[in-house]
CSV table of C-alpha atoms in Angstrom, one decimal:
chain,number,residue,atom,x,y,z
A,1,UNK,CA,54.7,-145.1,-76.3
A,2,UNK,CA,51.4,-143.4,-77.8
A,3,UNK,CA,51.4,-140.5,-80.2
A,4,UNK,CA,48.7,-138.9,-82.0
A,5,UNK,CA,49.0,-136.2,-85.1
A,6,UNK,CA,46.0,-134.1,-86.2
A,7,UNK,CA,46.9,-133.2,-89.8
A,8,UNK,CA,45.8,-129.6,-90.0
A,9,UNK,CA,44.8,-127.4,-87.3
A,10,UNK,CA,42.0,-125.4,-89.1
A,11,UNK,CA,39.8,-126.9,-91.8
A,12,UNK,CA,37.1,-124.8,-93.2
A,13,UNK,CA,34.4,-126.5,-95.4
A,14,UNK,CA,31.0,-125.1,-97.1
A,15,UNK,CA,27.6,-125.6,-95.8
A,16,UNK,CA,26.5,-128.8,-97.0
A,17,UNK,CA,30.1,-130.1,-97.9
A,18,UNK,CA,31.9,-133.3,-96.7
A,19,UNK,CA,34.1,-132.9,-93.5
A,20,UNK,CA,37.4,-134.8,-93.2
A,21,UNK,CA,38.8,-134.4,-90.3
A,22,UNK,CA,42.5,-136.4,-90.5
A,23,UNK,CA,43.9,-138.4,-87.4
A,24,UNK,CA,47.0,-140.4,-87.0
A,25,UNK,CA,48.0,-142.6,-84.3
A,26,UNK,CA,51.1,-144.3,-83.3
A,27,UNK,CA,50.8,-147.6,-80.6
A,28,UNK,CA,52.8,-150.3,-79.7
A,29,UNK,CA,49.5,-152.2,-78.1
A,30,UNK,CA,46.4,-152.2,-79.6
A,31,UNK,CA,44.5,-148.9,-79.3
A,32,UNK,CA,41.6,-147.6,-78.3
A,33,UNK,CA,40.6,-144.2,-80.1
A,34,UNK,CA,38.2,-141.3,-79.6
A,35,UNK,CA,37.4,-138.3,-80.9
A,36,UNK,CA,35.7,-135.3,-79.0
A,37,UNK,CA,34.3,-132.0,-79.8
A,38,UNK,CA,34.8,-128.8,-78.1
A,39,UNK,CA,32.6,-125.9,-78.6
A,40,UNK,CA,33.9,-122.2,-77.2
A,41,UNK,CA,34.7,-122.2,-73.6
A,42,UNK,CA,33.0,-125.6,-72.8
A,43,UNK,CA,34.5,-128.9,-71.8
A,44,UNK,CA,35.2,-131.6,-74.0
A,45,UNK,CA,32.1,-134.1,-75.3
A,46,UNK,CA,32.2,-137.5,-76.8
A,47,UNK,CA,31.4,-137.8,-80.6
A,48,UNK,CA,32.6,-141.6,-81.1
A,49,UNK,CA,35.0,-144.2,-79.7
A,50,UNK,CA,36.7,-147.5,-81.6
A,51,UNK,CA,37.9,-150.2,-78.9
A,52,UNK,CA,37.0,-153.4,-80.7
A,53,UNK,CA,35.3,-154.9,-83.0
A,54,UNK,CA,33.7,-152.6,-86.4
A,55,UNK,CA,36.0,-150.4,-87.6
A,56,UNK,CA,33.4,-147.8,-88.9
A,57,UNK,CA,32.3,-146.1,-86.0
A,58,UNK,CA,29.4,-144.0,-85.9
A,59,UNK,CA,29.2,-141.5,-83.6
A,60,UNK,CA,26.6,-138.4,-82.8
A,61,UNK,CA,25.6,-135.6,-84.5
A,62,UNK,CA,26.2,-138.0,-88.0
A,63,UNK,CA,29.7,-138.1,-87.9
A,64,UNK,CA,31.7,-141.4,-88.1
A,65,UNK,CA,35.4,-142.5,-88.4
A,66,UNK,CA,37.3,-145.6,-89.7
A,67,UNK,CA,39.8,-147.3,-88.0
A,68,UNK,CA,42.4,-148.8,-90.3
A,69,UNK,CA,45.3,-150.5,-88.6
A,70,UNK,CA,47.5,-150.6,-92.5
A,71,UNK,CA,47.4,-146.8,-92.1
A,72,UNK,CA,47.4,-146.6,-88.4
A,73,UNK,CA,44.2,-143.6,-89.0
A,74,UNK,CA,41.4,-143.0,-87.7
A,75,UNK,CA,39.7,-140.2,-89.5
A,76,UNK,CA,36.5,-137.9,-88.9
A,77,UNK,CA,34.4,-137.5,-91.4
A,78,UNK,CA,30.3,-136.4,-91.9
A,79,UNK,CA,28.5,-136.2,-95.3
A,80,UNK,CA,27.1,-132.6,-95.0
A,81,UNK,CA,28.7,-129.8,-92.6
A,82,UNK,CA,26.2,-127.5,-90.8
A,83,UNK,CA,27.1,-124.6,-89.3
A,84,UNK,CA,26.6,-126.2,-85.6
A,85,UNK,CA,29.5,-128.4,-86.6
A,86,UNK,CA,31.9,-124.8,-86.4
A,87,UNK,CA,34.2,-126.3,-82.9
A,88,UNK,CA,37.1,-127.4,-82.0
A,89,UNK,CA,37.9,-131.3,-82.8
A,90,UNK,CA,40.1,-134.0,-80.7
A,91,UNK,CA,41.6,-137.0,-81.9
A,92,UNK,CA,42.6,-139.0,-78.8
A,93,UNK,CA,44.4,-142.8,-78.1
A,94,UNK,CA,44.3,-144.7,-74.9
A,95,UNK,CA,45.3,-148.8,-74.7
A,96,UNK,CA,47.4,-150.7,-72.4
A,97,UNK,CA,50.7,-149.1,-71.5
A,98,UNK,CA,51.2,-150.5,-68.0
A,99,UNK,CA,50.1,-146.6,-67.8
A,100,UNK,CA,47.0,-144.7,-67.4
A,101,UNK,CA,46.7,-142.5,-70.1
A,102,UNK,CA,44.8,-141.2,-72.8
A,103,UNK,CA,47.3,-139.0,-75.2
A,104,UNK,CA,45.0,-135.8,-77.0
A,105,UNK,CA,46.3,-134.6,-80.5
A,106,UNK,CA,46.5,-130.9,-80.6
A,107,UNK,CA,43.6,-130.7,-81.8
A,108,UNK,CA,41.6,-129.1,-85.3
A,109,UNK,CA,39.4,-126.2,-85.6
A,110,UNK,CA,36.4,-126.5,-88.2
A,111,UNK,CA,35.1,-123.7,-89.9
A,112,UNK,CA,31.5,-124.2,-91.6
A,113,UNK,CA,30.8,-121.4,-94.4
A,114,UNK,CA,27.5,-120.3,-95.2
B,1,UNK,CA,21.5,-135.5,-64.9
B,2,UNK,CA,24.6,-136.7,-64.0
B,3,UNK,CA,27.9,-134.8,-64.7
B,4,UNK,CA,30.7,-132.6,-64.0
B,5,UNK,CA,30.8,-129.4,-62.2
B,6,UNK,CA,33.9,-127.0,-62.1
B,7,UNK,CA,34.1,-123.7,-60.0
B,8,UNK,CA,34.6,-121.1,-60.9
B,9,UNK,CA,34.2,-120.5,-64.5
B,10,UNK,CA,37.1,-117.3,-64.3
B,11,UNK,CA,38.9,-117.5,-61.8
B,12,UNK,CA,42.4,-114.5,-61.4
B,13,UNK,CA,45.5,-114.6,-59.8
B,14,UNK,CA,47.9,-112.3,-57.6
B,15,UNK,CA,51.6,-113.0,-58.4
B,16,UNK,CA,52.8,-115.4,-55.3
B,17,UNK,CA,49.0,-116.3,-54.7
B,18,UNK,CA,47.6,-120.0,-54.1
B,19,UNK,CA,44.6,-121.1,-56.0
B,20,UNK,CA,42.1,-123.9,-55.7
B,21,UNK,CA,39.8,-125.0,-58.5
B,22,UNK,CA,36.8,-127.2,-57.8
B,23,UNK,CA,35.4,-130.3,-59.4
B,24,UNK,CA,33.0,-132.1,-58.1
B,25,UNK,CA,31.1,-135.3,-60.2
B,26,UNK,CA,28.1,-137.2,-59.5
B,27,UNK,CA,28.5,-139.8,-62.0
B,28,UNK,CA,29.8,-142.4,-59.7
B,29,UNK,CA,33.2,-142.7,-61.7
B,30,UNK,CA,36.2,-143.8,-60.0
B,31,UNK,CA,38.8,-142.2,-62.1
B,32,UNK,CA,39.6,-138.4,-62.3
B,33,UNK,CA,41.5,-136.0,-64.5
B,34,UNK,CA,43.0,-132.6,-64.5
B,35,UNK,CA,44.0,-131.3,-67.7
B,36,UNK,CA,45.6,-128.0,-68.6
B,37,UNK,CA,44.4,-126.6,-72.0
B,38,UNK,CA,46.4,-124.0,-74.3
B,39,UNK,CA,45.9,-122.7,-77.8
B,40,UNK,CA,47.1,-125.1,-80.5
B,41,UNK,CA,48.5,-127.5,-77.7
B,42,UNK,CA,45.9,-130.0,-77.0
B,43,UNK,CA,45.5,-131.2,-73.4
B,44,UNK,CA,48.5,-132.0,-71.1
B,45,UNK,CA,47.9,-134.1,-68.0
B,46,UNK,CA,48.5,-132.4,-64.5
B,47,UNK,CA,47.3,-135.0,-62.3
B,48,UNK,CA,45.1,-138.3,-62.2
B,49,UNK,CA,43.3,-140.3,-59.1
B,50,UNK,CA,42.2,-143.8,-60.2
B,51,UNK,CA,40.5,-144.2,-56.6
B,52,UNK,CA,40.1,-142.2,-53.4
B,53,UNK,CA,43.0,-141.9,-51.6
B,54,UNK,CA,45.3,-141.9,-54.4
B,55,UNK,CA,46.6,-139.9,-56.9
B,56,UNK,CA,49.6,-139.5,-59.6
B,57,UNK,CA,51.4,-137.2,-61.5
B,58,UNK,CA,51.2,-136.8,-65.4
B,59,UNK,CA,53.1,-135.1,-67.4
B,60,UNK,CA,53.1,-131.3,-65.6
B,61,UNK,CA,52.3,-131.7,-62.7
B,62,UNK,CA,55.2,-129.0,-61.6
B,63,UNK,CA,53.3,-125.8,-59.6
B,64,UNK,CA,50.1,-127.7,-58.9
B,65,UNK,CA,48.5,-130.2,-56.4
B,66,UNK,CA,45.4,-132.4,-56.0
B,67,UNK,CA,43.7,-134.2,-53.4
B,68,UNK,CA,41.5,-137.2,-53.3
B,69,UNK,CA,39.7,-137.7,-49.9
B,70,UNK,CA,35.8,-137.9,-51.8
B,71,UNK,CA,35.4,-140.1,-54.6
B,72,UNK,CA,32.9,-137.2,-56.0
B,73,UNK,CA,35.2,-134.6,-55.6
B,74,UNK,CA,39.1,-133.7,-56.8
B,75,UNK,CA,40.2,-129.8,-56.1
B,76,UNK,CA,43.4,-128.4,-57.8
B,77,UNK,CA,45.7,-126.4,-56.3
B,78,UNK,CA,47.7,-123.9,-58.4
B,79,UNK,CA,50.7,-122.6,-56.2
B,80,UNK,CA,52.7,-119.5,-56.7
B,81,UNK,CA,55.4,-122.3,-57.7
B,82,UNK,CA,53.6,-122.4,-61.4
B,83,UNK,CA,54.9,-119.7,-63.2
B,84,UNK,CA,52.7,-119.3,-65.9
B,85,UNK,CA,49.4,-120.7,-64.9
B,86,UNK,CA,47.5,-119.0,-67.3
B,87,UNK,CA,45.3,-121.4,-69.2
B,88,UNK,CA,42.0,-123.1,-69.6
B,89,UNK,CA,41.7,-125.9,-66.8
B,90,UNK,CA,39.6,-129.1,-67.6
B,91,UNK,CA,38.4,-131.9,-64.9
B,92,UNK,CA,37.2,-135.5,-66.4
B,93,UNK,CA,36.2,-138.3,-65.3
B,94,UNK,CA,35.8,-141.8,-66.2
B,95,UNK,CA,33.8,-145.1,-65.0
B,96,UNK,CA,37.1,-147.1,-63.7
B,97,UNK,CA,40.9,-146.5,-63.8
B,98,UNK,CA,42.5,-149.2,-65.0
B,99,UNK,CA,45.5,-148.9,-67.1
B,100,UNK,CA,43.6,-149.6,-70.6
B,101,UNK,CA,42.3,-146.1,-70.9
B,102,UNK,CA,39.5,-148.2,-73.1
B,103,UNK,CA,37.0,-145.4,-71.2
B,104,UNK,CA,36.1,-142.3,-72.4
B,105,UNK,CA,36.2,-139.6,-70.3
B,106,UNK,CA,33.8,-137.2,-69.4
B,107,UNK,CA,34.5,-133.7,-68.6
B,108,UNK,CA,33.4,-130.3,-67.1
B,109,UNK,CA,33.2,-126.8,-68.5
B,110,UNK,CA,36.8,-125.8,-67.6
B,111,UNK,CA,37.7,-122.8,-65.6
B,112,UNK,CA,39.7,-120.0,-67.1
B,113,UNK,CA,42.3,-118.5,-64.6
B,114,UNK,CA,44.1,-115.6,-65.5
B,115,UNK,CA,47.2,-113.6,-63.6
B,116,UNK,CA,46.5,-110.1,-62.4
């Protein structure tokens, strides 16, 4: 079975401050992980994806995340917030389960002070 | 440009009425989602559709149904079985189905229905 735990479900940060956004997973296969962004009333949009290979993944918008299996995480983060980083943010894990699945974490709203 | 289109954006409900929400995608995927969306809950999977012609539950899929007869296309039905189908619905897609979910999905702008 997959599980995934966003630690926190609001973060607010200053203008120009690091964002952390924290992301747990749980797997018994190898997983594949994502995170997305959701702005107000809009769908979901890709911001990075691990499957193999480098765990620092870079994503759009200058975010990136590590993957590191010894902690089984696979945090956001992005040197300096701007205020068009203020959405919703998803941590998600697919893999082989003899499934088809992709399990969401409940998600983390950022807030980006001026 | 490619992508995914859900109609309506708002859509309202009688008590003991059927609803059908669109979504229609021109990227050529195979596989397609239905999500339901609620504050602080994530997304839970109504229904999925690896190929045309075939579809299978996730984990709610109590109150709704789907059909697959166009691979562009994968309508939801909210019945007057789902008691509390308030929420924010979200359609995806994604380039094959296999059972590696190694693809990310792509998804539409939702559509909100509400109960009169």
């Amino acid at each position: 079975a997959q599980s995934v735990t966003q630690l926190g479900s609001h973060v607010s940060v200053s203008e120009g401050a690091l964002v952390l956004l924290r992301c747990n997973y749980s797997s018994s296969v190898p997983p594949y992980l994502f995170w997305y962004v959701q702005y107000p009333n809009q769908g979901l949009q890709l911001l990075l994806k691990y499957t193999t290979g480098a765990t620092l993944v870079k994503g759009i918008n200058g975010f990136e995340a590590e993957f590191k299996k010894s902690e089984t995480s696979f945090h956001l983060t992005k040197p300096s917030a701007h205020m068009s980083d203020a959405a919703e943010y998803f941590c998600a894990v697919g893999g082989y389960t003899g499934g088809f699945k992709t399990i969401f974490g409940a998600g983390t709203r950022l807030f980006v002070k001026a | 440009d490619g992508g995914i289109t859900q109609s309506p954006k708002y859509l309202f409900r009688k008590e003991g009425q059927n609803v059908t929400l669109s979504c229609e995608q021109n990227l050529n995927h195979d596989a397609m989602y239905w999500y339901r969306q609620d504050p602080g809950q994530g997304l839970r999977l109504i229904y999925y559709s690896q190929i045309v012609n075939d579809f299978q539950k996730g984990d709610i899929a109590e109150g709704y149904s789907v059909s697959r007869e166009k691979k562009e296309s994968f309508p939801l039905t909210v019945t007057s079985a789902q008691k509390n189908p308030t929420a924010f619905y979200l359609c995806a897609s994604s380039i094959t189905g296999t059972a590696y979910s190694n693809q990310p999905q792509h998804f539409g702008d939702g559509t909100r229905l509400s109960i009169l």
